[in-house]
Short mmCIF file of C-alpha atoms in Angstrom, two decimals:
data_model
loop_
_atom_site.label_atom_id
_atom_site.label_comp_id
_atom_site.label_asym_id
_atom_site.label_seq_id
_atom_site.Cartn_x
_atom_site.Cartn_y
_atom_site.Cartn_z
CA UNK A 233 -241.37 163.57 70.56
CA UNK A 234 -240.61 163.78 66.98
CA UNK A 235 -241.51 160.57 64.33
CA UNK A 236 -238.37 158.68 63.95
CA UNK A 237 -237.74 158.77 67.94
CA UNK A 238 -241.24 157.88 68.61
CA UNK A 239 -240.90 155.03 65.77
CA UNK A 240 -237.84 154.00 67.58
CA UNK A 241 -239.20 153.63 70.80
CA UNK A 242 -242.44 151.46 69.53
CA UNK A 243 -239.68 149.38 67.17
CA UNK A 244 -237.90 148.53 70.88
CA UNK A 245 -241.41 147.81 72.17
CA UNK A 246 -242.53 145.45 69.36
CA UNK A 247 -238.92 143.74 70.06
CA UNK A 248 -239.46 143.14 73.73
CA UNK A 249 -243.03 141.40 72.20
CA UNK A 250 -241.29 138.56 70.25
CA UNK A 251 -240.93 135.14 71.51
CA UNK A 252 -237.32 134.76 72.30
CA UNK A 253 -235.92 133.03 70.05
CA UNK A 254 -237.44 135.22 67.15
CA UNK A 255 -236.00 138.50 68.98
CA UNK A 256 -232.67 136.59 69.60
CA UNK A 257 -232.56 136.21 65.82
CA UNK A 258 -233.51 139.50 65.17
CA UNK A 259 -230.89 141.52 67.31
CA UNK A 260 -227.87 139.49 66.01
CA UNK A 261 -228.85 139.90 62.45
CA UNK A 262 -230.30 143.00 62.07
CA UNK A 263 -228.98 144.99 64.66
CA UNK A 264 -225.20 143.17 65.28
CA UNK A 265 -225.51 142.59 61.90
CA UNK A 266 -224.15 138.91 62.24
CA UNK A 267 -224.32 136.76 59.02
CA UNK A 268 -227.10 133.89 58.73
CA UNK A 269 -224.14 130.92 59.61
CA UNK A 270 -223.06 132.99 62.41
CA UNK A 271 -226.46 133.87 64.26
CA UNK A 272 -227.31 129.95 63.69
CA UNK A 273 -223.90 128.87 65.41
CA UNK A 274 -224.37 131.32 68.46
CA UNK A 275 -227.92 130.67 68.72
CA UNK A 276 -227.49 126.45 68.46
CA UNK A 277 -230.13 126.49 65.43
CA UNK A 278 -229.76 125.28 62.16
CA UNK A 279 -229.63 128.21 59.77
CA UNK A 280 -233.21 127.18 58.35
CA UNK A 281 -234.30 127.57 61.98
CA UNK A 282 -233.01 130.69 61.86
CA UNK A 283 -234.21 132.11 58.65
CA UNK A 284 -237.43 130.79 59.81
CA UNK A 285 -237.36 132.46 63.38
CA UNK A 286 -236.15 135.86 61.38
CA UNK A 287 -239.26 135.80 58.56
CA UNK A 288 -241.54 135.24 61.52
CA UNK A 289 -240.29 138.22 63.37
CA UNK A 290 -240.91 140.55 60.47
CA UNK A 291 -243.99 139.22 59.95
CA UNK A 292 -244.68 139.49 63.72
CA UNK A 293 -242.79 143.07 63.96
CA UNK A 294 -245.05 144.33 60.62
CA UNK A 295 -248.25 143.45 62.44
CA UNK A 296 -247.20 145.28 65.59
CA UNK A 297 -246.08 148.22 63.95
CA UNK A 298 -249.23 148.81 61.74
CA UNK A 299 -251.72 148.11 64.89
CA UNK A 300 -249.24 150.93 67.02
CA UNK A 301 -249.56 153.67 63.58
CA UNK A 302 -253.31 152.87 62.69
#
């Protein structure tokens, strides 16, 4: 498997290891790439809740990453 497909597949693995809310967050912003107001409205959050769920999944999503390439 070359790099960027194996780095794909443990990014999709790291996703399915988020707490839902944070991975929610995650796919509509970064991946639908939804705007802050928008994700917040579909999700039911405040967009503070949601900037907060989306720092905590890169945080979370950093930490996975670097234990998976180590």
């Amino acid at each position: 498997m070359d790099p960027a497909s194996e780095t794909s597949v443990d990014l999709i693995a790291a996703l399915q290891r988020l707490p839902a809310r944070q991975r929610q967050a995650t796919i509509l912003y970064y991946i639908a790439d939804l705007p802050i107001p928008v994700v917040a409205e579909r999700m039911g959050l405040h967009e503070g809740s949601v900037k907060a769920h989306l720092a905590q999944a890169r945080k979370r999503l950093r930490n996975l990453m670097e234990v998976r390439h180590v």
